């Protein structure tokens, strides 16, 4: 990896990545790259999609609403990680964002919100959790983005639990 790779912005994309391909950014991504980061055509960026590894790319021509990225060579192979499902009762918004970020940084495979007797279901925003997981992966340089499952009742999750999988339970009231 060259020195500029450590300073280059990392960006998650949904597209398949391969050398010589072009990736079309979403309007939101194009705005971020051009207006927030103030990148210009030819500026470097690192791309990942959680499947194909990390790739060098350069910002192509476009506008503030539509931008392409020209994919170069792969700089890191896709990394695996532990097969960990992180089950949690959703928290208030800011705390939930923080928890999703830290769980992503630790490398969990799946985020699974579970509804308990005291959970307020209106607080569960799966799209927001996914966006926080992507942002955490971009910022800390990991290539793996956890799946984010829709909320499910805890009783149902436990009833369908594979007995071959280890289950660790944290009881805050326990000695």
Short mmCIF file of C-alpha atoms in Angstrom, two decimals, residues 85 87-88 112-117 152-169:
data_model
loop_
_atom_site.label_atom_id
_atom_site.label_comp_id
_atom_site.label_asym_id
_atom_site.label_seq_id
_atom_site.Cartn_x
_atom_site.Cartn_y
_atom_site.Cartn_z
CA UNK A 85 -24.75 -12.58 15.87
CA UNK A 87 -28.56 -9.65 19.73
CA UNK A 88 -29.62 -6.53 21.61
CA UNK A 112 -30.11 -8.52 15.38
CA UNK A 113 -32.38 -6.19 17.34
CA UNK A 114 -34.70 -8.15 19.63
CA UNK A 115 -37.91 -6.87 21.11
CA UNK A 116 -38.39 -7.46 24.81
CA UNK A 117 -41.26 -6.56 27.10
CA UNK A 152 -37.82 -9.76 16.08
CA UNK A 153 -39.32 -10.81 19.39
CA UNK A 154 -36.73 -12.28 21.74
CA UNK A 155 -38.90 -15.30 22.48
CA UNK A 156 -39.11 -16.13 18.77
CA UNK A 157 -35.33 -15.76 18.27
CA UNK A 158 -34.58 -18.04 21.21
CA UNK A 159 -37.16 -20.61 20.10
CA UNK A 160 -35.43 -20.85 16.71
CA UNK A 161 -31.88 -20.75 18.09
CA UNK A 162 -29.55 -23.42 16.69
CA UNK A 163 -28.42 -25.41 19.76
CA UNK A 164 -25.01 -25.93 18.14
CA UNK A 165 -24.35 -22.17 18.35
CA UNK A 166 -23.01 -20.77 21.59
CA UNK A 167 -25.25 -18.21 23.26
CA UNK A 168 -23.76 -15.77 25.76
CA UNK A 169 -26.20 -13.81 27.87
#
